[in-house]
Amino acid sequence: GPKVLQIPSHQIIDMGQMVTLNCDPVSNHLYFYWYKQILGQQMEFLVNFYNGKVMEKSKLFKDQFSVERPDGSYFTLKIQPTALEDSAVYFCASSLVDRGYEQYFGPGTRLTVL
Amino acid sequence: AQKVTQTQTSISVMEKTTVTMDCVYETQDSSYFLFWYKQTASGEIVFLIRQDSYKKENATVGHYSLNFQKPKSSIGLIITATQIEDSAVYFCAMREGGGGYKVVFGSGTRLLVSP
């Protein structure tokens, strides 16, 4: 099926530092998402992004989080500054159309905040 | 608020048998979309199958099918002729058809298929 890529696969940083997680969505997809998964638990929605704007975000999407996709390049999630509780696997997803269409997920970036 | 509940934390079956995984959901919307995903041991998340709430027919894709019981807000996943490689964690998910954009996931059911 369609492939979403994520870079890096694993990132270790010190608390308080900034981190940027990169996502290369499926080429003709228009809607982009970030999810957070802690220790194999359920996936939790963070944010949905379309046409350069955040459409919806959850309570987990703290003020320290931001997303962007400058000029059709990577869709990024930036955390500045990071906190210990940000340690998790972050999954990027994309979909062709928003509501009824399934999302395709990347392999995830494991973020470890020390 | 929407909610998805998977009460089975793990299921073990023998290869080539049929397994059903349960999922119930809560939503105020009359229109919504239901999905099942599989997360493999490597962490990869794979889309399996989808059911639109306005469709009465149960969706079927390959050896996956759904048991959609709308009055009970239930969407079970049925895997027939299970294979070893079906061993994974299965997540049920829902998106409302109204103005919301997020997809809510259940807590997952771990399936172990033994030879």
PDB file of C-alpha atoms in Angstrom:
ATOM      1  CA  GLY A   1       0.000   0.000   0.000  1.00  0.00           C
ATOM      2  CA  PRO A   2       0.944   3.676   0.065  1.00  0.00           C
ATOM      3  CA  LYS A   3       4.047   4.445   2.091  1.00  0.00           C
ATOM      4  CA  VAL A   4       4.647   7.177   4.615  1.00  0.00           C
ATOM      5  CA  LEU A   5       8.253   7.720   5.660  1.00  0.00           C
ATOM      6  CA  GLN A   6       9.519   9.099   8.947  1.00  0.00           C
ATOM      7  CA  ILE A   7      12.940  10.431   9.809  1.00  0.00           C
ATOM      8  CA  PRO A   8      14.651   9.686  12.135  1.00  0.00           C
ATOM      9  CA  SER A   9      13.536   6.302  13.401  1.00  0.00           C
ATOM     10  CA  HIS A  10      14.953   7.013  16.830  1.00  0.00           C
ATOM     11  CA  GLN A  11      15.962  10.233  18.541  1.00  0.00           C
ATOM     12  CA  ILE A  12      17.513  10.668  21.969  1.00  0.00           C
ATOM     13  CA  ILE A  13      17.732  14.152  23.423  1.00  0.00           C
ATOM     14  CA  ASP A  14      18.125  15.900  26.729  1.00  0.00           C
ATOM     15  CA  MET A  15      15.141  17.454  28.422  1.00  0.00           C
ATOM     16  CA  GLY A  16      14.693  21.081  27.439  1.00  0.00           C
ATOM     17  CA  GLN A  17      16.191  20.680  23.996  1.00  0.00           C
ATOM     18  CA  MET A  18      14.283  21.150  20.775  1.00  0.00           C
ATOM     19  CA  VAL A  19      13.473  18.247  18.500  1.00  0.00           C
ATOM     20  CA  THR A  20      11.986  18.080  15.020  1.00  0.00           C
ATOM     21  CA  LEU A  21      10.350  14.930  13.740  1.00  0.00           C
ATOM     22  CA  ASN A  22      10.041  14.622   9.994  1.00  0.00           C
ATOM     23  CA  CYS A  23       7.378  12.938   7.940  1.00  0.00           C
ATOM     24  CA  ASP A  24       7.268  12.336   4.209  1.00  0.00           C
ATOM     25  CA  PRO A  25       3.575  11.641   3.501  1.00  0.00           C
ATOM     26  CA  VAL A  26       2.110   9.794   0.540  1.00  0.00           C
ATOM     27  CA  SER A  27       2.657  12.031  -2.467  1.00  0.00           C
ATOM     28  CA  ASN A  28      -0.931  12.887  -3.415  1.00  0.00           C
ATOM     29  CA  HIS A  29      -2.322  12.976   0.099  1.00  0.00           C
ATOM     30  CA  LEU A  30      -3.675  16.236   1.405  1.00  0.00           C
ATOM     31  CA  TYR A  31      -4.351  15.624   5.087  1.00  0.00           C
ATOM     32  CA  PHE A  32      -1.651  14.978   7.633  1.00  0.00           C
ATOM     33  CA  TYR A  33      -1.734  13.811  11.221  1.00  0.00           C
ATOM     34  CA  TRP A  34       0.480  13.157  14.192  1.00  0.00           C
ATOM     35  CA  TYR A  35      -0.254  10.557  16.857  1.00  0.00           C
ATOM     36  CA  LYS A  36       1.534   9.660  20.073  1.00  0.00           C
ATOM     37  CA  GLN A  37       1.885   6.136  21.421  1.00  0.00           C
ATOM     38  CA  ILE A  38       3.418   5.355  24.787  1.00  0.00           C
ATOM     39  CA  LEU A  39       4.872   1.879  25.422  1.00  0.00           C
ATOM     40  CA  GLY A  40       2.627  -0.013  22.989  1.00  0.00           C
ATOM     41  CA  GLN A  41      -0.533   1.511  24.399  1.00  0.00           C
ATOM     42  CA  GLN A  42      -3.299   2.946  22.287  1.00  0.00           C
ATOM     43  CA  MET A  43      -2.521   5.638  19.797  1.00  0.00           C
ATOM     44  CA  GLU A  44      -3.614   9.104  20.760  1.00  0.00           C
ATOM     45  CA  PHE A  45      -4.419  11.827  18.287  1.00  0.00           C
ATOM     46  CA  LEU A  46      -2.318  14.946  18.485  1.00  0.00           C
ATOM     47  CA  VAL A  47      -3.112  17.113  15.478  1.00  0.00           C
ATOM     48  CA  ASN A  48      -4.591  17.226  11.998  1.00  0.00           C
ATOM     49  CA  PHE A  49      -3.140  19.539   9.323  1.00  0.00           C
ATOM     50  CA  TYR A  50      -4.526  20.598   5.970  1.00  0.00           C
ATOM     51  CA  ASN A  51      -3.742  23.327   3.482  1.00  0.00           C
ATOM     52  CA  GLY A  52      -1.140  24.863   5.720  1.00  0.00           C
ATOM     53  CA  LYS A  53      -3.343  24.998   8.785  1.00  0.00           C
ATOM     54  CA  VAL A  54      -4.014  23.060  11.946  1.00  0.00           C
ATOM     55  CA  MET A  55      -7.595  21.832  11.640  1.00  0.00           C
ATOM     56  CA  GLU A  56      -7.935  20.189  15.012  1.00  0.00           C
ATOM     57  CA  LYS A  57      -5.683  19.403  17.934  1.00  0.00           C
ATOM     58  CA  SER A  58      -6.077  17.434  21.129  1.00  0.00           C
ATOM     59  CA  LYS A  59      -5.217  18.340  24.706  1.00  0.00           C
ATOM     60  CA  LEU A  60      -1.966  16.415  24.239  1.00  0.00           C
ATOM     61  CA  PHE A  61      -0.858  18.977  21.665  1.00  0.00           C
ATOM     62  CA  LYS A  62       0.760  21.296  24.149  1.00  0.00           C
ATOM     63  CA  ASP A  63       1.903  24.851  23.487  1.00  0.00           C
ATOM     64  CA  GLN A  64       5.427  23.496  23.089  1.00  0.00           C
ATOM     65  CA  PHE A  65       4.310  21.582  19.995  1.00  0.00           C
ATOM     66  CA  SER A  66       4.074  22.991  16.504  1.00  0.00           C
ATOM     67  CA  VAL A  67       3.561  21.574  13.030  1.00  0.00           C
ATOM     68  CA  GLU A  68       4.244  22.803   9.550  1.00  0.00           C
ATOM     69  CA  ARG A  69       4.800  21.677   5.997  1.00  0.00           C
ATOM     70  CA  PRO A  70       6.770  24.369   4.238  1.00  0.00           C
ATOM     71  CA  ASP A  71       6.376  24.290   0.430  1.00  0.00           C
ATOM     72  CA  GLY A  72       5.265  20.687   0.209  1.00  0.00           C
ATOM     73  CA  SER A  73       8.384  19.323   1.850  1.00  0.00           C
ATOM     74  CA  TYR A  74       8.404  17.280   5.020  1.00  0.00           C
ATOM     75  CA  PHE A  75       5.479  17.544   7.402  1.00  0.00           C
ATOM     76  CA  THR A  76       7.186  18.266  10.710  1.00  0.00           C
ATOM     77  CA  LEU A  77       6.383  18.085  14.387  1.00  0.00           C
ATOM     78  CA  LYS A  78       8.553  20.325  16.507  1.00  0.00           C
ATOM     79  CA  ILE A  79       8.713  20.137  20.269  1.00  0.00           C
ATOM     80  CA  GLN A  80      10.421  23.033  22.025  1.00  0.00           C
ATOM     81  CA  PRO A  81      11.312  22.593  24.806  1.00  0.00           C
ATOM     82  CA  THR A  82      10.982  18.859  25.334  1.00  0.00           C
ATOM     83  CA  ALA A  83       9.880  17.310  28.629  1.00  0.00           C
ATOM     84  CA  LEU A  84      10.348  13.805  30.044  1.00  0.00           C
ATOM     85  CA  GLU A  85       6.712  12.970  29.375  1.00  0.00           C
ATOM     86  CA  ASP A  86       7.256  13.579  25.670  1.00  0.00           C
ATOM     87  CA  SER A  87       9.091  10.252  25.463  1.00  0.00           C
ATOM     88  CA  ALA A  88       6.959   8.086  23.169  1.00  0.00           C
ATOM     89  CA  VAL A  89       6.679   6.834  19.631  1.00  0.00           C
ATOM     90  CA  TYR A  90       5.286   9.466  17.318  1.00  0.00           C
ATOM     91  CA  PHE A  91       3.445   8.295  14.252  1.00  0.00           C
ATOM     92  CA  CYS A  92       2.747  10.416  11.235  1.00  0.00           C
ATOM     93  CA  ALA A  93      -0.197   9.572   9.000  1.00  0.00           C
ATOM     94  CA  SER A  94      -1.690  10.945   5.824  1.00  0.00           C
ATOM     95  CA  SER A  95      -4.922  10.514   3.940  1.00  0.00           C
ATOM     96  CA  LEU A  96      -6.157  11.435   0.513  1.00  0.00           C
ATOM     97  CA  VAL A  97      -9.461  12.844   1.625  1.00  0.00           C
ATOM     98  CA  ASP A  98     -10.250  13.745   5.169  1.00  0.00           C
ATOM     99  CA  ARG A  99     -13.295  12.260   6.704  1.00  0.00           C
ATOM    100  CA  GLY A 100     -14.108   8.870   5.419  1.00  0.00           C
ATOM    101  CA  TYR A 101     -10.793   7.847   4.050  1.00  0.00           C
ATOM    102  CA  GLU A 102      -8.384   5.652   5.882  1.00  0.00           C
ATOM    103  CA  GLN A 103      -5.097   7.025   7.082  1.00  0.00           C
ATOM    104  CA  TYR A 104      -1.775   5.501   6.179  1.00  0.00           C
ATOM    105  CA  PHE A 105       0.842   5.481   8.871  1.00  0.00           C
ATOM    106  CA  GLY A 106       4.587   5.842   8.874  1.00  0.00           C
ATOM    107  CA  PRO A 107       6.840   3.498  10.853  1.00  0.00           C
ATOM    108  CA  GLY A 108       7.099   5.930  13.752  1.00  0.00           C
ATOM    109  CA  THR A 109       9.884   7.882  15.443  1.00  0.00           C
ATOM    110  CA  ARG A 110      10.859   6.708  18.889  1.00  0.00           C
ATOM    111  CA  LEU A 111      11.651   9.800  20.945  1.00  0.00           C
ATOM    112  CA  THR A 112      13.552   9.382  24.186  1.00  0.00           C
ATOM    113  CA  VAL A 113      13.898  12.442  26.393  1.00  0.00           C
ATOM    114  CA  LEU A 114      16.514  12.074  29.123  1.00  0.00           C
TER     115      LEU A 114
ATOM    116  CA  ALA B   1     -17.403  12.754  23.002  1.00  0.00           C
ATOM    117  CA  GLN B   2     -16.403   9.784  20.922  1.00  0.00           C
ATOM    118  CA  LYS B   3     -14.965   6.696  22.541  1.00  0.00           C
ATOM    119  CA  VAL B   4     -13.775   3.305  21.329  1.00  0.00           C
ATOM    120  CA  THR B   5     -13.550   0.304  23.651  1.00  0.00           C
ATOM    121  CA  GLN B   6     -11.811  -3.010  23.074  1.00  0.00           C
ATOM    122  CA  THR B   7     -12.303  -5.232  26.091  1.00  0.00           C
ATOM    123  CA  GLN B   8     -10.231  -8.208  24.932  1.00  0.00           C
ATOM    124  CA  THR B   9      -6.618  -7.528  25.822  1.00  0.00           C
ATOM    125  CA  SER B  10      -5.284 -10.693  24.197  1.00  0.00           C
ATOM    126  CA  ILE B  11      -6.514 -13.726  22.275  1.00  0.00           C
ATOM    127  CA  SER B  12      -4.681 -16.941  21.418  1.00  0.00           C
ATOM    128  CA  VAL B  13      -5.811 -19.170  18.569  1.00  0.00           C
ATOM    129  CA  MET B  14      -4.495 -22.044  16.525  1.00  0.00           C
ATOM    130  CA  GLU B  15      -3.476 -21.483  12.952  1.00  0.00           C
ATOM    131  CA  LYS B  16      -6.206 -21.838  10.290  1.00  0.00           C
ATOM    132  CA  THR B  17      -9.030 -21.128  12.701  1.00  0.00           C
ATOM    133  CA  THR B  18     -11.402 -18.147  12.751  1.00  0.00           C
ATOM    134  CA  VAL B  19     -11.126 -15.412  15.350  1.00  0.00           C
ATOM    135  CA  THR B  20     -13.407 -12.503  16.206  1.00  0.00           C
ATOM    136  CA  MET B  21     -12.222  -9.360  17.948  1.00  0.00           C
ATOM    137  CA  ASP B  22     -14.751  -7.106  19.611  1.00  0.00           C
ATOM    138  CA  CYS B  23     -15.061  -3.350  19.523  1.00  0.00           C
ATOM    139  CA  VAL B  24     -17.797  -1.032  20.746  1.00  0.00           C
ATOM    140  CA  TYR B  25     -17.928   2.680  20.156  1.00  0.00           C
ATOM    141  CA  GLU B  26     -19.735   5.765  21.338  1.00  0.00           C
ATOM    142  CA  THR B  27     -20.619   8.743  19.229  1.00  0.00           C
ATOM    143  CA  GLN B  28     -23.283  11.414  18.982  1.00  0.00           C
ATOM    144  CA  ASP B  29     -22.965  11.596  15.213  1.00  0.00           C
ATOM    145  CA  SER B  30     -25.376   9.849  12.887  1.00  0.00           C
ATOM    146  CA  SER B  31     -22.596   9.489  10.323  1.00  0.00           C
ATOM    147  CA  TYR B  32     -19.206   8.035  11.161  1.00  0.00           C
ATOM    148  CA  PHE B  33     -16.449   5.790   9.881  1.00  0.00           C
ATOM    149  CA  LEU B  34     -14.952   2.753  11.565  1.00  0.00           C
ATOM    150  CA  PHE B  35     -11.539   1.276  10.875  1.00  0.00           C
ATOM    151  CA  TRP B  36      -9.398  -1.632  11.921  1.00  0.00           C
ATOM    152  CA  TYR B  37      -5.638  -1.394  11.948  1.00  0.00           C
ATOM    153  CA  LYS B  38      -2.962  -3.933  12.724  1.00  0.00           C
ATOM    154  CA  GLN B  39       0.296  -3.121  14.482  1.00  0.00           C
ATOM    155  CA  THR B  40       3.021  -5.681  13.844  1.00  0.00           C
ATOM    156  CA  ALA B  41       5.843  -6.634  16.170  1.00  0.00           C
ATOM    157  CA  SER B  42       8.094  -4.160  14.394  1.00  0.00           C
ATOM    158  CA  GLY B  43       5.657  -1.370  15.220  1.00  0.00           C
ATOM    159  CA  GLU B  44       4.359  -0.899  11.708  1.00  0.00           C
ATOM    160  CA  ILE B  45       0.687   0.140  11.573  1.00  0.00           C
ATOM    161  CA  VAL B  46      -1.259  -1.289   8.674  1.00  0.00           C
ATOM    162  CA  PHE B  47      -4.757  -0.317   7.593  1.00  0.00           C
ATOM    163  CA  LEU B  48      -6.959  -3.391   7.215  1.00  0.00           C
ATOM    164  CA  ILE B  49     -10.592  -2.572   6.605  1.00  0.00           C
ATOM    165  CA  ARG B  50     -13.202   0.139   6.940  1.00  0.00           C
ATOM    166  CA  GLN B  51     -16.959   0.378   7.515  1.00  0.00           C
ATOM    167  CA  ASP B  52     -19.019   3.456   6.729  1.00  0.00           C
ATOM    168  CA  SER B  53     -21.914   3.857   9.152  1.00  0.00           C
ATOM    169  CA  TYR B  54     -24.494   4.423   6.405  1.00  0.00           C
ATOM    170  CA  LYS B  55     -23.685   1.121   4.713  1.00  0.00           C
ATOM    171  CA  LYS B  56     -25.677  -1.914   5.814  1.00  0.00           C
ATOM    172  CA  GLU B  57     -23.439  -4.496   4.189  1.00  0.00           C
ATOM    173  CA  ASN B  58     -20.531  -5.744   6.229  1.00  0.00           C
ATOM    174  CA  ALA B  59     -17.193  -4.862   4.661  1.00  0.00           C
ATOM    175  CA  THR B  60     -14.903  -7.684   3.529  1.00  0.00           C
ATOM    176  CA  VAL B  61     -11.295  -7.518   2.386  1.00  0.00           C
ATOM    177  CA  GLY B  62      -9.388 -10.718   1.805  1.00  0.00           C
ATOM    178  CA  HIS B  63      -9.633 -12.854   4.929  1.00  0.00           C
ATOM    179  CA  TYR B  64     -10.820  -9.903   7.016  1.00  0.00           C
ATOM    180  CA  SER B  65     -14.495  -9.135   7.447  1.00  0.00           C
ATOM    181  CA  LEU B  66     -16.563  -7.017   9.779  1.00  0.00           C
ATOM    182  CA  ASN B  67     -19.616  -7.726  11.871  1.00  0.00           C
ATOM    183  CA  PHE B  68     -21.274  -4.318  12.008  1.00  0.00           C
ATOM    184  CA  GLN B  69     -24.166  -4.154  14.458  1.00  0.00           C
ATOM    185  CA  LYS B  70     -25.209  -0.547  14.419  1.00  0.00           C
ATOM    186  CA  PRO B  71     -27.958  -0.779  17.098  1.00  0.00           C
ATOM    187  CA  LYS B  72     -25.364  -2.173  19.477  1.00  0.00           C
ATOM    188  CA  SER B  73     -22.643   0.289  18.373  1.00  0.00           C
ATOM    189  CA  SER B  74     -20.459  -2.693  17.696  1.00  0.00           C
ATOM    190  CA  ILE B  75     -17.928  -3.417  14.978  1.00  0.00           C
ATOM    191  CA  GLY B  76     -16.257  -6.782  15.318  1.00  0.00           C
ATOM    192  CA  LEU B  77     -13.315  -7.877  13.184  1.00  0.00           C
ATOM    193  CA  ILE B  78     -13.380 -11.448  11.916  1.00  0.00           C
ATOM    194  CA  ILE B  79     -10.254 -13.104  10.597  1.00  0.00           C
ATOM    195  CA  THR B  80     -10.810 -16.407   8.860  1.00  0.00           C
ATOM    196  CA  ALA B  81      -8.143 -19.034   8.206  1.00  0.00           C
ATOM    197  CA  THR B  82      -5.689 -17.312  10.511  1.00  0.00           C
ATOM    198  CA  GLN B  83      -1.985 -17.474   9.746  1.00  0.00           C
ATOM    199  CA  ILE B  84       1.054 -17.148  11.969  1.00  0.00           C
ATOM    200  CA  GLU B  85       1.764 -13.753  10.458  1.00  0.00           C
ATOM    201  CA  ASP B  86      -1.609 -12.484  11.669  1.00  0.00           C
ATOM    202  CA  SER B  87      -0.070 -12.325  15.131  1.00  0.00           C
ATOM    203  CA  ALA B  88      -0.142  -8.627  15.992  1.00  0.00           C
ATOM    204  CA  VAL B  89      -2.041  -6.017  17.971  1.00  0.00           C
ATOM    205  CA  TYR B  90      -5.320  -5.015  16.375  1.00  0.00           C
ATOM    206  CA  PHE B  91      -6.753  -1.552  16.909  1.00  0.00           C
ATOM    207  CA  CYS B  92     -10.293  -0.459  16.263  1.00  0.00           C
ATOM    208  CA  ALA B  93     -10.724   3.230  15.419  1.00  0.00           C
ATOM    209  CA  MET B  94     -13.485   5.680  14.664  1.00  0.00           C
ATOM    210  CA  ARG B  95     -13.858   9.015  12.995  1.00  0.00           C
ATOM    211  CA  GLU B  96     -17.011  11.037  13.197  1.00  0.00           C
ATOM    212  CA  GLY B  97     -18.524  12.266   9.975  1.00  0.00           C
ATOM    213  CA  GLY B  98     -19.285  15.740  11.203  1.00  0.00           C
ATOM    214  CA  GLY B  99     -16.852  18.572  11.778  1.00  0.00           C
ATOM    215  CA  GLY B 100     -14.305  16.613  13.754  1.00  0.00           C
ATOM    216  CA  TYR B 101     -11.036  15.592  12.207  1.00  0.00           C
ATOM    217  CA  LYS B 102      -9.526  13.280  14.719  1.00  0.00           C
ATOM    218  CA  VAL B 103      -9.576   9.519  14.771  1.00  0.00           C
ATOM    219  CA  VAL B 104     -10.006   7.862  18.149  1.00  0.00           C
ATOM    220  CA  PHE B 105      -8.371   4.497  18.708  1.00  0.00           C
ATOM    221  CA  GLY B 106      -9.228   1.670  21.061  1.00  0.00           C
ATOM    222  CA  SER B 107      -6.656   0.176  23.394  1.00  0.00           C
ATOM    223  CA  GLY B 108      -5.951  -2.777  21.123  1.00  0.00           C
ATOM    224  CA  THR B 109      -6.264  -6.556  21.215  1.00  0.00           C
ATOM    225  CA  ARG B 110      -3.147  -8.688  20.974  1.00  0.00           C
ATOM    226  CA  LEU B 111      -3.646 -11.746  18.771  1.00  0.00           C
ATOM    227  CA  LEU B 112      -1.301 -14.698  18.978  1.00  0.00           C
ATOM    228  CA  VAL B 113      -1.643 -17.353  16.310  1.00  0.00           C
ATOM    229  CA  SER B 114       0.114 -20.631  17.089  1.00  0.00           C
ATOM    230  CA  PRO B 115       0.997 -23.474  14.722  1.00  0.00           C
TER     231      PRO B 115
END
